[in-house]
CSV table of C-alpha atoms in Angstrom, one decimal:
chain,number,residue,atom,x,y,z
A,1,UNK,CA,-24.2,10.4,5.5
A,2,UNK,CA,-21.6,10.4,2.7
A,3,UNK,CA,-23.4,13.2,0.9
A,4,UNK,CA,-23.4,15.3,4.0
A,5,UNK,CA,-19.8,14.7,4.6
A,6,UNK,CA,-18.9,15.5,1.1
A,7,UNK,CA,-20.6,18.9,1.5
A,8,UNK,CA,-18.6,19.5,4.7
A,9,UNK,CA,-15.4,18.8,2.7
A,10,UNK,CA,-16.2,21.6,0.2
A,11,UNK,CA,-17.5,19.5,-2.7
A,12,UNK,CA,-19.6,21.3,-5.3
A,13,UNK,CA,-23.0,20.0,-6.2
A,14,UNK,CA,-22.1,19.5,-9.8
A,15,UNK,CA,-21.1,15.8,-9.7
A,16,UNK,CA,-23.3,12.9,-8.9
A,17,UNK,CA,-23.5,12.2,-5.2
A,18,UNK,CA,-22.8,8.8,-3.6
A,19,UNK,CA,-25.7,6.7,-2.2
A,20,UNK,CA,-27.6,8.6,0.5
A,21,UNK,CA,-27.8,7.5,4.1
A,22,UNK,CA,-29.8,4.4,4.6
A,23,UNK,CA,-29.3,2.9,1.2
A,24,UNK,CA,-28.5,-0.8,1.5
A,25,UNK,CA,-24.9,-1.7,0.6
A,26,UNK,CA,-24.5,-5.4,-0.2
A,27,UNK,CA,-21.7,-6.9,2.0
A,28,UNK,CA,-19.5,-9.9,1.1
A,29,UNK,CA,-19.8,-12.8,3.4
A,30,UNK,CA,-16.5,-13.7,5.1
A,31,UNK,CA,-13.1,-13.1,3.8
A,32,UNK,CA,-12.3,-16.1,1.6
A,33,UNK,CA,-8.9,-16.2,0.0
A,34,UNK,CA,-8.7,-15.1,-3.6
A,35,UNK,CA,-8.3,-17.8,-6.3
A,36,UNK,CA,-4.8,-18.9,-7.0
A,37,UNK,CA,-2.8,-16.9,-9.4
A,38,UNK,CA,0.5,-17.2,-11.2
A,39,UNK,CA,2.8,-14.4,-10.3
A,40,UNK,CA,5.6,-13.2,-12.6
A,41,UNK,CA,8.6,-12.6,-10.5
A,42,UNK,CA,7.3,-12.4,-6.9
A,43,UNK,CA,5.0,-10.1,-5.0
A,44,UNK,CA,7.0,-9.2,-1.9
A,45,UNK,CA,8.7,-5.8,-2.4
A,46,UNK,CA,9.6,-2.6,-0.6
A,47,UNK,CA,10.2,1.2,-0.8
A,48,UNK,CA,13.4,2.6,0.2
A,49,UNK,CA,15.5,5.8,0.5
A,50,UNK,CA,17.7,5.9,-2.5
A,51,UNK,CA,20.2,8.0,-0.6
A,52,UNK,CA,21.0,4.7,1.3
A,53,UNK,CA,21.1,2.5,-1.7
A,54,UNK,CA,24.6,1.2,-1.2
A,55,UNK,CA,23.7,0.1,2.4
A,56,UNK,CA,20.5,-1.5,1.2
A,57,UNK,CA,22.0,-3.2,-1.9
A,58,UNK,CA,22.7,-6.7,-0.4
A,59,UNK,CA,19.1,-7.0,0.7
A,60,UNK,CA,17.5,-5.5,-2.4
A,61,UNK,CA,19.1,-8.3,-4.4
A,62,UNK,CA,17.0,-10.6,-2.4
A,63,UNK,CA,13.8,-8.8,-3.6
A,64,UNK,CA,14.5,-9.5,-7.3
A,65,UNK,CA,11.3,-9.9,-9.2
A,66,UNK,CA,9.4,-7.6,-7.0
A,67,UNK,CA,8.1,-4.1,-7.7
A,68,UNK,CA,8.8,-0.7,-6.1
A,69,UNK,CA,7.8,2.9,-6.8
A,70,UNK,CA,9.7,6.2,-7.0
A,71,UNK,CA,8.0,9.5,-6.3
A,72,UNK,CA,9.0,12.6,-8.5
A,73,UNK,CA,7.6,16.1,-8.8
A,74,UNK,CA,7.4,18.4,-11.8
A,75,UNK,CA,8.8,21.2,-9.5
A,76,UNK,CA,11.9,19.2,-8.7
A,77,UNK,CA,12.6,18.0,-12.2
A,78,UNK,CA,12.0,21.4,-13.8
A,79,UNK,CA,13.2,23.8,-11.1
A,80,UNK,CA,13.7,26.4,-13.8
A,81,UNK,CA,11.0,26.6,-16.5
A,82,UNK,CA,12.2,25.0,-19.7
A,83,UNK,CA,15.2,23.4,-18.1
A,84,UNK,CA,14.2,19.9,-16.9
A,85,UNK,CA,16.9,17.6,-15.3
A,86,UNK,CA,16.0,14.0,-15.4
A,87,UNK,CA,19.3,12.7,-13.9
A,88,UNK,CA,18.0,11.7,-10.6
A,89,UNK,CA,15.1,9.7,-12.0
A,90,UNK,CA,17.4,8.2,-14.6
A,91,UNK,CA,19.6,6.8,-11.9
A,92,UNK,CA,16.6,5.2,-10.1
A,93,UNK,CA,15.3,3.7,-13.3
A,94,UNK,CA,18.7,2.3,-14.3
A,95,UNK,CA,19.5,0.9,-10.9
A,96,UNK,CA,16.0,-0.7,-10.5
A,97,UNK,CA,16.5,-2.4,-13.9
A,98,UNK,CA,19.9,-3.7,-12.6
A,99,UNK,CA,18.3,-5.1,-9.6
A,100,UNK,CA,15.6,-6.9,-11.6
A,101,UNK,CA,12.9,-4.9,-9.7
A,102,UNK,CA,9.9,-3.4,-11.6
A,103,UNK,CA,9.7,0.4,-11.2
A,104,UNK,CA,6.5,2.3,-11.1
A,105,UNK,CA,6.4,6.1,-11.0
A,106,UNK,CA,4.4,8.4,-8.8
A,107,UNK,CA,4.0,11.8,-10.6
A,108,UNK,CA,3.4,14.8,-8.3
A,109,UNK,CA,3.5,18.5,-9.2
A,110,UNK,CA,4.5,20.4,-6.0
A,111,UNK,CA,4.3,24.1,-5.7
A,112,UNK,CA,6.5,26.4,-7.9
A,113,UNK,CA,6.4,28.4,-11.1
A,114,UNK,CA,4.2,25.7,-12.5
A,115,UNK,CA,1.4,26.4,-10.1
A,116,UNK,CA,2.0,29.9,-8.6
A,117,UNK,CA,1.4,30.5,-5.0
A,118,UNK,CA,3.4,29.6,-1.9
A,119,UNK,CA,3.7,26.2,-0.3
A,120,UNK,CA,1.9,25.8,3.0
A,121,UNK,CA,3.5,22.5,3.9
A,122,UNK,CA,7.2,21.6,3.7
A,123,UNK,CA,8.3,18.2,4.8
A,124,UNK,CA,11.5,16.2,5.4
A,125,UNK,CA,15.1,16.8,4.4
A,126,UNK,CA,14.0,17.0,0.7
A,127,UNK,CA,11.7,19.9,1.5
A,128,UNK,CA,8.8,18.2,-0.2
A,129,UNK,CA,5.6,20.3,-0.5
A,130,UNK,CA,1.9,19.8,-1.2
A,131,UNK,CA,0.9,19.8,-4.9
A,132,UNK,CA,-1.5,22.4,-6.4
A,133,UNK,CA,-3.3,22.5,-9.8
A,134,UNK,CA,-1.0,23.6,-12.6
A,135,UNK,CA,-1.6,27.1,-14.2
A,136,UNK,CA,-1.4,25.6,-17.6
A,137,UNK,CA,-3.0,22.1,-17.9
A,138,UNK,CA,-1.5,21.6,-21.5
A,139,UNK,CA,1.9,22.3,-20.2
A,140,UNK,CA,1.4,19.7,-17.4
A,141,UNK,CA,0.2,17.2,-20.1
A,142,UNK,CA,3.3,17.9,-22.1
A,143,UNK,CA,5.5,17.2,-19.0
A,144,UNK,CA,3.7,13.9,-18.4
A,145,UNK,CA,4.0,12.9,-22.1
A,146,UNK,CA,7.8,13.5,-22.0
A,147,UNK,CA,8.2,11.6,-18.8
A,148,UNK,CA,6.3,8.5,-20.1
A,149,UNK,CA,8.2,8.5,-23.5
A,150,UNK,CA,11.4,8.6,-21.5
A,151,UNK,CA,10.7,5.8,-19.1
A,152,UNK,CA,8.5,3.4,-21.0
A,153,UNK,CA,11.6,2.1,-22.8
A,154,UNK,CA,13.1,1.5,-19.4
A,155,UNK,CA,10.3,-0.8,-18.5
A,156,UNK,CA,8.0,1.6,-16.6
A,157,UNK,CA,4.3,0.5,-17.2
A,158,UNK,CA,2.5,2.2,-14.3
A,159,UNK,CA,2.1,5.8,-13.3
A,160,UNK,CA,0.3,7.0,-10.1
A,161,UNK,CA,-1.0,10.6,-10.0
A,162,UNK,CA,-0.1,12.4,-6.9
A,163,UNK,CA,0.0,10.8,-3.4
A,164,UNK,CA,-2.6,10.6,-0.7
A,165,UNK,CA,-4.6,13.6,-2.0
A,166,UNK,CA,-7.0,13.2,1.0
A,167,UNK,CA,-4.2,14.9,3.1
A,168,UNK,CA,-3.9,18.6,2.9
A,169,UNK,CA,0.0,18.3,3.2
A,170,UNK,CA,-0.1,16.4,-0.2
A,171,UNK,CA,-2.8,18.1,-2.1
A,172,UNK,CA,-4.0,21.8,-2.0
A,173,UNK,CA,-6.9,21.4,-4.5
A,174,UNK,CA,-10.4,20.1,-4.4
A,175,UNK,CA,-11.8,16.6,-5.3
A,176,UNK,CA,-13.0,18.1,-8.5
A,177,UNK,CA,-9.7,19.5,-9.4
A,178,UNK,CA,-8.0,16.2,-8.6
A,179,UNK,CA,-10.5,14.4,-11.0
A,180,UNK,CA,-9.7,16.9,-13.6
A,181,UNK,CA,-5.9,16.5,-13.1
A,182,UNK,CA,-6.1,12.7,-13.3
A,183,UNK,CA,-8.2,12.8,-16.4
A,184,UNK,CA,-5.7,15.1,-18.1
A,185,UNK,CA,-2.7,12.9,-17.0
A,186,UNK,CA,-4.4,9.7,-18.2
A,187,UNK,CA,-4.9,11.3,-21.7
A,188,UNK,CA,-1.3,12.2,-21.8
A,189,UNK,CA,0.0,8.8,-20.4
A,190,UNK,CA,-2.0,6.8,-22.9
A,191,UNK,CA,-1.1,9.1,-25.7
A,192,UNK,CA,2.6,8.4,-25.1
A,193,UNK,CA,2.1,4.7,-24.2
A,194,UNK,CA,-1.3,3.1,-25.0
A,195,UNK,CA,-0.4,0.0,-22.9
A,196,UNK,CA,0.5,1.9,-19.7
A,197,UNK,CA,-1.7,1.8,-16.7
A,198,UNK,CA,-2.9,4.8,-14.7
A,199,UNK,CA,-2.9,4.4,-10.9
A,200,UNK,CA,-4.8,6.5,-8.4
A,201,UNK,CA,-2.9,8.5,-5.7
A,202,UNK,CA,-3.2,5.9,-3.0
A,203,UNK,CA,-5.6,7.1,-0.4
A,204,UNK,CA,-4.1,7.0,3.1
A,205,UNK,CA,-4.4,4.1,5.4
A,206,UNK,CA,-6.4,6.1,7.9
A,207,UNK,CA,-8.8,7.2,5.3
A,208,UNK,CA,-9.4,3.7,4.2
A,209,UNK,CA,-10.3,2.9,7.7
A,210,UNK,CA,-13.0,5.6,7.8
A,211,UNK,CA,-14.2,4.3,4.5
A,212,UNK,CA,-14.6,0.8,6.0
A,213,UNK,CA,-16.7,2.0,9.0
A,214,UNK,CA,-18.7,4.4,6.9
A,215,UNK,CA,-19.7,1.8,4.5
A,216,UNK,CA,-20.9,-0.6,7.4
A,217,UNK,CA,-22.9,2.3,8.9
A,218,UNK,CA,-24.6,2.9,5.6
A,219,UNK,CA,-25.5,-0.8,5.5
A,220,UNK,CA,-27.1,-0.5,8.8
A,221,UNK,CA,-24.5,-2.7,10.5
A,222,UNK,CA,-23.8,-0.5,13.5
A,223,UNK,CA,-22.3,-3.1,15.7
A,224,UNK,CA,-20.0,-4.3,13.0
A,225,UNK,CA,-18.9,-0.7,12.2
A,226,UNK,CA,-17.9,-0.1,15.9
A,227,UNK,CA,-16.0,-3.4,15.9
A,228,UNK,CA,-14.3,-2.8,12.7
A,229,UNK,CA,-13.2,0.7,13.9
A,230,UNK,CA,-11.7,-0.8,17.1
A,231,UNK,CA,-9.7,-3.5,15.1
A,232,UNK,CA,-8.6,-1.0,12.4
A,233,UNK,CA,-7.5,1.9,14.6
A,234,UNK,CA,-6.2,-0.1,17.6
A,235,UNK,CA,-2.9,1.7,17.5
A,236,UNK,CA,-4.1,5.0,16.2
A,237,UNK,CA,-6.6,6.1,18.9
A,238,UNK,CA,-5.4,9.4,20.4
A,239,UNK,CA,-2.6,9.8,18.0
A,240,UNK,CA,-4.5,12.6,16.2
A,241,UNK,CA,-6.6,14.1,18.9
A,242,UNK,CA,-10.3,14.3,18.2
A,243,UNK,CA,-9.8,13.0,14.7
A,244,UNK,CA,-9.2,9.3,15.8
A,245,UNK,CA,-11.0,9.1,19.2
A,246,UNK,CA,-11.8,6.0,21.3
A,247,UNK,CA,-15.2,4.7,20.2
A,248,UNK,CA,-17.5,2.5,22.3
A,249,UNK,CA,-20.9,3.1,20.6
A,250,UNK,CA,-22.2,4.2,17.3
A,251,UNK,CA,-22.9,7.9,18.3
A,252,UNK,CA,-19.2,8.4,19.0
A,253,UNK,CA,-18.4,6.8,15.6
A,254,UNK,CA,-20.7,9.2,13.8
A,255,UNK,CA,-19.2,12.1,15.6
A,256,UNK,CA,-15.8,11.0,14.5
A,257,UNK,CA,-16.9,10.6,10.9
A,258,UNK,CA,-18.3,14.1,11.0
A,259,UNK,CA,-14.9,15.6,11.8
A,260,UNK,CA,-13.7,17.9,9.0
A,261,UNK,CA,-10.5,16.0,8.3
A,262,UNK,CA,-12.4,12.7,8.2
A,263,UNK,CA,-15.1,14.1,6.0
A,264,UNK,CA,-12.3,15.1,3.6
A,265,UNK,CA,-10.9,11.6,3.8
A,266,UNK,CA,-14.4,10.2,2.6
A,267,UNK,CA,-14.8,12.8,-0.1
A,268,UNK,CA,-11.4,11.9,-1.7
A,269,UNK,CA,-12.1,8.2,-1.3
A,270,UNK,CA,-15.4,8.7,-3.2
A,271,UNK,CA,-13.6,10.8,-6.0
A,272,UNK,CA,-11.0,8.0,-6.3
A,273,UNK,CA,-13.7,5.3,-6.7
A,274,UNK,CA,-15.6,7.4,-9.3
A,275,UNK,CA,-12.3,7.5,-11.4
A,276,UNK,CA,-12.0,3.7,-11.0
A,277,UNK,CA,-15.7,3.2,-12.0
A,278,UNK,CA,-15.3,5.4,-15.1
A,279,UNK,CA,-12.1,3.6,-16.2
A,280,UNK,CA,-9.9,6.7,-16.1
A,281,UNK,CA,-7.8,4.9,-13.5
A,282,UNK,CA,-6.9,1.2,-14.2
A,283,UNK,CA,-5.1,0.2,-11.0
A,284,UNK,CA,-6.2,0.7,-7.4
A,285,UNK,CA,-3.4,1.7,-5.0
A,286,UNK,CA,-3.8,0.5,-1.4
A,287,UNK,CA,-2.0,1.9,1.6
A,288,UNK,CA,-2.1,0.0,5.0
A,289,UNK,CA,-0.2,0.6,8.2
A,290,UNK,CA,-2.5,-0.9,10.8
A,291,UNK,CA,-2.9,-4.0,13.1
A,292,UNK,CA,-3.2,-7.4,11.3
A,293,UNK,CA,-6.8,-7.7,12.6
A,294,UNK,CA,-7.9,-4.8,10.5
A,295,UNK,CA,-7.0,-6.6,7.3
A,296,UNK,CA,-10.2,-8.6,6.8
A,297,UNK,CA,-12.6,-5.6,7.0
A,298,UNK,CA,-10.3,-3.7,4.6
A,299,UNK,CA,-10.3,-6.5,2.0
A,300,UNK,CA,-14.1,-6.8,2.3
A,301,UNK,CA,-14.3,-3.1,1.5
A,302,UNK,CA,-12.0,-3.3,-1.5
A,303,UNK,CA,-13.8,-6.2,-3.0
A,304,UNK,CA,-17.2,-4.4,-2.7
A,305,UNK,CA,-16.0,-0.9,-3.9
A,306,UNK,CA,-13.5,-1.9,-6.7
A,307,UNK,CA,-14.8,-2.7,-10.2
A,308,UNK,CA,-14.4,-6.3,-11.3
A,309,UNK,CA,-11.0,-6.9,-13.0
A,310,UNK,CA,-9.2,-3.8,-11.6
A,311,UNK,CA,-5.9,-4.9,-10.1
A,312,UNK,CA,-5.3,-4.1,-6.3
A,313,UNK,CA,-1.8,-3.3,-5.5
A,314,UNK,CA,-0.5,-2.3,-2.0
A,315,UNK,CA,2.2,0.3,-2.8
A,316,UNK,CA,2.6,1.2,0.9
A,317,UNK,CA,2.3,-1.5,3.6
A,318,UNK,CA,3.8,-0.9,7.0
A,319,UNK,CA,3.5,-1.0,10.8
A,320,UNK,CA,2.4,2.2,12.5
A,321,UNK,CA,3.0,1.7,16.2
A,322,UNK,CA,4.1,4.6,18.3
A,323,UNK,CA,4.7,2.5,21.3
A,324,UNK,CA,5.7,-0.7,19.7
A,325,UNK,CA,8.7,-1.4,21.8
A,326,UNK,CA,11.6,-3.8,21.0
A,327,UNK,CA,9.7,-7.2,20.5
A,328,UNK,CA,11.5,-8.0,17.3
A,329,UNK,CA,9.9,-11.4,17.0
A,330,UNK,CA,6.4,-10.1,17.5
A,331,UNK,CA,6.8,-7.3,15.2
A,332,UNK,CA,8.3,-9.6,12.5
A,333,UNK,CA,5.3,-12.0,12.8
A,334,UNK,CA,3.0,-9.1,12.1
A,335,UNK,CA,4.9,-8.2,9.0
A,336,UNK,CA,4.4,-11.8,7.8
A,337,UNK,CA,0.6,-11.8,8.8
A,338,UNK,CA,-0.3,-8.5,7.3
A,339,UNK,CA,1.5,-9.1,3.9
A,340,UNK,CA,0.2,-12.6,3.6
A,341,UNK,CA,-3.4,-11.7,4.4
A,342,UNK,CA,-3.3,-9.0,1.8
A,343,UNK,CA,-2.0,-11.2,-0.9
A,344,UNK,CA,-4.4,-14.0,0.2
A,345,UNK,CA,-7.3,-11.6,-0.1
A,346,UNK,CA,-6.6,-10.5,-3.7
A,347,UNK,CA,-3.8,-7.9,-3.5
A,348,UNK,CA,-1.4,-8.7,-6.3
A,349,UNK,CA,1.8,-7.2,-4.8
A,350,UNK,CA,2.8,-5.6,-1.5
A,351,UNK,CA,5.7,-3.1,-1.0
A,352,UNK,CA,6.8,-2.7,2.6
A,353,UNK,CA,7.6,0.9,3.7
A,354,UNK,CA,10.1,1.8,5.0
A,355,UNK,CA,12.7,-0.8,4.1
A,356,UNK,CA,15.2,0.6,6.6
A,357,UNK,CA,14.5,2.6,9.8
A,358,UNK,CA,15.5,6.3,9.4
A,359,UNK,CA,16.7,7.5,12.8
A,360,UNK,CA,16.6,11.1,11.7
A,361,UNK,CA,12.8,11.1,11.0
A,362,UNK,CA,10.8,14.0,12.3
A,363,UNK,CA,8.9,11.9,14.9
A,364,UNK,CA,12.2,11.1,16.7
A,365,UNK,CA,11.2,7.5,17.1
A,366,UNK,CA,10.5,4.5,15.0
A,367,UNK,CA,6.8,5.0,14.4
A,368,UNK,CA,6.9,3.0,11.2
A,369,UNK,CA,8.8,-0.2,11.5
A,370,UNK,CA,11.7,-1.0,9.1
A,371,UNK,CA,12.8,-4.4,7.9
A,372,UNK,CA,16.4,-3.3,8.2
A,373,UNK,CA,18.6,-1.3,10.6
A,374,UNK,CA,19.7,2.1,9.4
A,375,UNK,CA,23.0,0.6,8.1
A,376,UNK,CA,21.3,-2.1,6.2
A,377,UNK,CA,21.7,-4.9,8.7
A,378,UNK,CA,18.8,-7.4,8.4
A,379,UNK,CA,16.3,-7.5,11.2
A,380,UNK,CA,14.2,-10.6,12.0
A,381,UNK,CA,11.4,-9.0,9.9
A,382,UNK,CA,13.7,-8.6,7.0
A,383,UNK,CA,14.8,-12.2,7.1
A,384,UNK,CA,11.2,-13.4,7.2
A,385,UNK,CA,10.1,-11.2,4.3
A,386,UNK,CA,13.2,-12.3,2.3
A,387,UNK,CA,12.2,-16.0,2.9
A,388,UNK,CA,8.7,-15.4,1.6
A,389,UNK,CA,10.1,-13.6,-1.5
A,390,UNK,CA,12.3,-16.6,-2.2
A,391,UNK,CA,9.4,-19.0,-1.8
A,392,UNK,CA,7.1,-16.9,-4.1
A,393,UNK,CA,9.6,-16.3,-6.9
A,394,UNK,CA,8.1,-17.5,-10.1
A,395,UNK,CA,5.6,-19.6,-8.1
A,396,UNK,CA,1.8,-19.9,-8.2
A,397,UNK,CA,0.5,-18.1,-5.1
A,398,UNK,CA,-2.8,-18.9,-3.4
A,399,UNK,CA,-4.5,-18.1,-0.1
A,400,UNK,CA,-4.9,-20.8,2.6
A,401,UNK,CA,-7.9,-20.9,4.9
A,402,UNK,CA,-8.6,-24.4,6.1
A,403,UNK,CA,-9.3,-26.1,9.4
A,404,UNK,CA,-8.4,-22.9,11.4
A,405,UNK,CA,-5.2,-22.3,9.4
A,406,UNK,CA,-4.6,-19.0,7.6
A,407,UNK,CA,-1.7,-18.2,5.2
A,408,UNK,CA,-0.4,-18.6,1.7
A,409,UNK,CA,0.8,-21.4,-0.6
A,410,UNK,CA,3.6,-21.2,-3.2
A,411,UNK,CA,3.7,-23.9,-5.8
A,412,UNK,CA,6.7,-24.1,-8.1
A,413,UNK,CA,7.5,-27.1,-10.3
A,414,UNK,CA,6.9,-30.2,-8.4
A,415,UNK,CA,7.2,-28.8,-4.9
A,416,UNK,CA,5.0,-26.5,-2.7
A,417,UNK,CA,5.9,-24.3,0.3
A,418,UNK,CA,3.0,-23.4,2.6
A,419,UNK,CA,3.0,-20.5,5.0
A,420,UNK,CA,0.5,-21.1,7.8
A,421,UNK,CA,-0.5,-19.9,11.3
A,422,UNK,CA,-3.6,-20.6,13.6
A,423,UNK,CA,-6.1,-17.9,13.1
A,424,UNK,CA,-7.4,-18.4,16.7
A,425,UNK,CA,-4.1,-19.2,18.3
A,426,UNK,CA,-5.3,-22.7,19.3
A,427,UNK,CA,-3.0,-25.5,18.1
A,428,UNK,CA,-3.9,-27.0,14.7
A,429,UNK,CA,-2.3,-30.4,13.8
A,430,UNK,CA,-1.1,-31.0,10.3
A,431,UNK,CA,-0.7,-34.7,9.5
A,432,UNK,CA,2.8,-35.8,8.3
A,433,UNK,CA,3.2,-36.7,4.7
A,434,UNK,CA,6.1,-38.2,2.8
A,435,UNK,CA,8.9,-35.6,2.3
A,436,UNK,CA,7.5,-33.0,4.7
A,437,UNK,CA,9.9,-30.4,5.9
A,438,UNK,CA,9.0,-27.7,8.6
A,439,UNK,CA,10.7,-24.7,10.2
A,440,UNK,CA,10.3,-21.1,11.2
A,441,UNK,CA,9.9,-18.4,8.6
A,442,UNK,CA,13.3,-17.1,7.8
A,443,UNK,CA,15.0,-20.2,9.3
A,444,UNK,CA,16.1,-23.7,8.1
A,445,UNK,CA,13.6,-26.2,7.2
A,446,UNK,CA,14.1,-29.7,8.6
A,447,UNK,CA,12.6,-33.0,7.5
A,448,UNK,CA,10.0,-34.5,9.8
A,449,UNK,CA,8.0,-37.8,10.0
A,450,UNK,CA,5.7,-36.6,12.7
A,451,UNK,CA,2.6,-34.4,12.6
A,452,UNK,CA,3.3,-30.6,12.9
A,453,UNK,CA,1.4,-28.5,15.5
A,454,UNK,CA,0.7,-25.1,14.1
A,455,UNK,CA,0.2,-22.2,16.6
A,456,UNK,CA,-0.3,-18.5,16.2
A,457,UNK,CA,3.4,-18.1,15.2
A,458,UNK,CA,3.8,-18.4,11.4
A,459,UNK,CA,5.4,-21.5,10.1
A,460,UNK,CA,6.8,-22.8,6.8
A,461,UNK,CA,6.0,-26.3,5.5
A,462,UNK,CA,7.4,-27.8,2.3
A,463,UNK,CA,6.3,-31.0,0.5
A,464,UNK,CA,6.6,-32.6,-2.9
A,465,UNK,CA,3.5,-32.1,-5.0
A,466,UNK,CA,0.7,-29.5,-4.6
A,467,UNK,CA,-0.4,-27.7,-1.5
A,468,UNK,CA,-3.3,-30.2,-1.2
A,469,UNK,CA,-0.8,-32.9,-0.7
A,470,UNK,CA,-0.2,-31.3,2.7
A,471,UNK,CA,-3.5,-29.7,3.5
A,472,UNK,CA,-5.9,-32.4,2.6
A,473,UNK,CA,-5.6,-34.0,6.0
A,474,UNK,CA,-6.2,-30.7,7.9
A,475,UNK,CA,-9.6,-30.7,9.5
């Protein structure tokens, strides 16, 4: 099936094809948390609009130790050939350093003198366009070399090439051209800084969903594929017409996969995975904007389709919900559950997008949920994420999956903080231990000498000692 879909997407036959339809695909059993790991700084970050830096500054200080990314384009930096202006990126690098937030750079090209042609897609107040292949690949490599030599001394260690190339509004080329571009960029990046890491473009959240269900179909797990589709696309059905239809049985799912746009999604997902397999790309960038119930299937997919030892980083995590309403508590709980599940499943850092809701977005509504109000005022979701960032800073982070509980543990010094909720919604008792404190995420923790009943609402528990001090009695 994937081979046929690649052909629909316009791929040439020169590259090796993925496994043909019917080839067994080994599937992981369950979604066990990743082993514990020490985290330098803390893994809860965000992506924000630098034009509102002053409004966001008080909250950004709470994210010290996290990572963020900034997107730039060759066409914006060098509007006139031979006259680059790095001042905007310089400000971002300097301010990130002052905040104690690690900066990664996403390098795009755009459409201009460097590519020839006319842009077909223009987006937002910044008039961003899709990217096209450069006319002179050596000139592109020189631009990348200059960029890396400029920002490596500022602490930048990771560089992503383009953004969501599976989408036509971001990339005008073919999968083969993208592969050639990344290979050239990687050569320039490592030539300028051998220790730097190359990151893929970050395939879109929707495209990852189609990768999840296509893989299950190829493994012969039709019922699981239909169930995964429903969980993953719960809030997307109908938002893109025939591209994301309602699916009740496998024939409808196969029809959806054969849509031209979805075939393109799979083609670029396959191209990205070839770059990871070959070692040209050293970090996998994940984008996820779906319901919390879709996370386990995504994690299974990533574990199976990512080479061992390749870091997984979620540069874009958010909440796409066109009709989400004003349930601030419910939406905040989802922020906690999505980010915690991703980290428990092996993602090393998550960046929420957007940090603050933009009331002037083209959708005219808050389709993607912000942690802050437009003026920087903290929402409940923002308070919760800040509390997790504080618990995780310089701590050892591990997934929790015990006795019906799901979550994360943070161990620092002689104390542990544990984030948990009931996976089924049924109450799970946590026996009292000496020194136990409990409370809502983002609220005050209070001492308790009684057992704590954990429901579907995330809860923070703190104890002297290791997480097992608390969890040993959970059955």
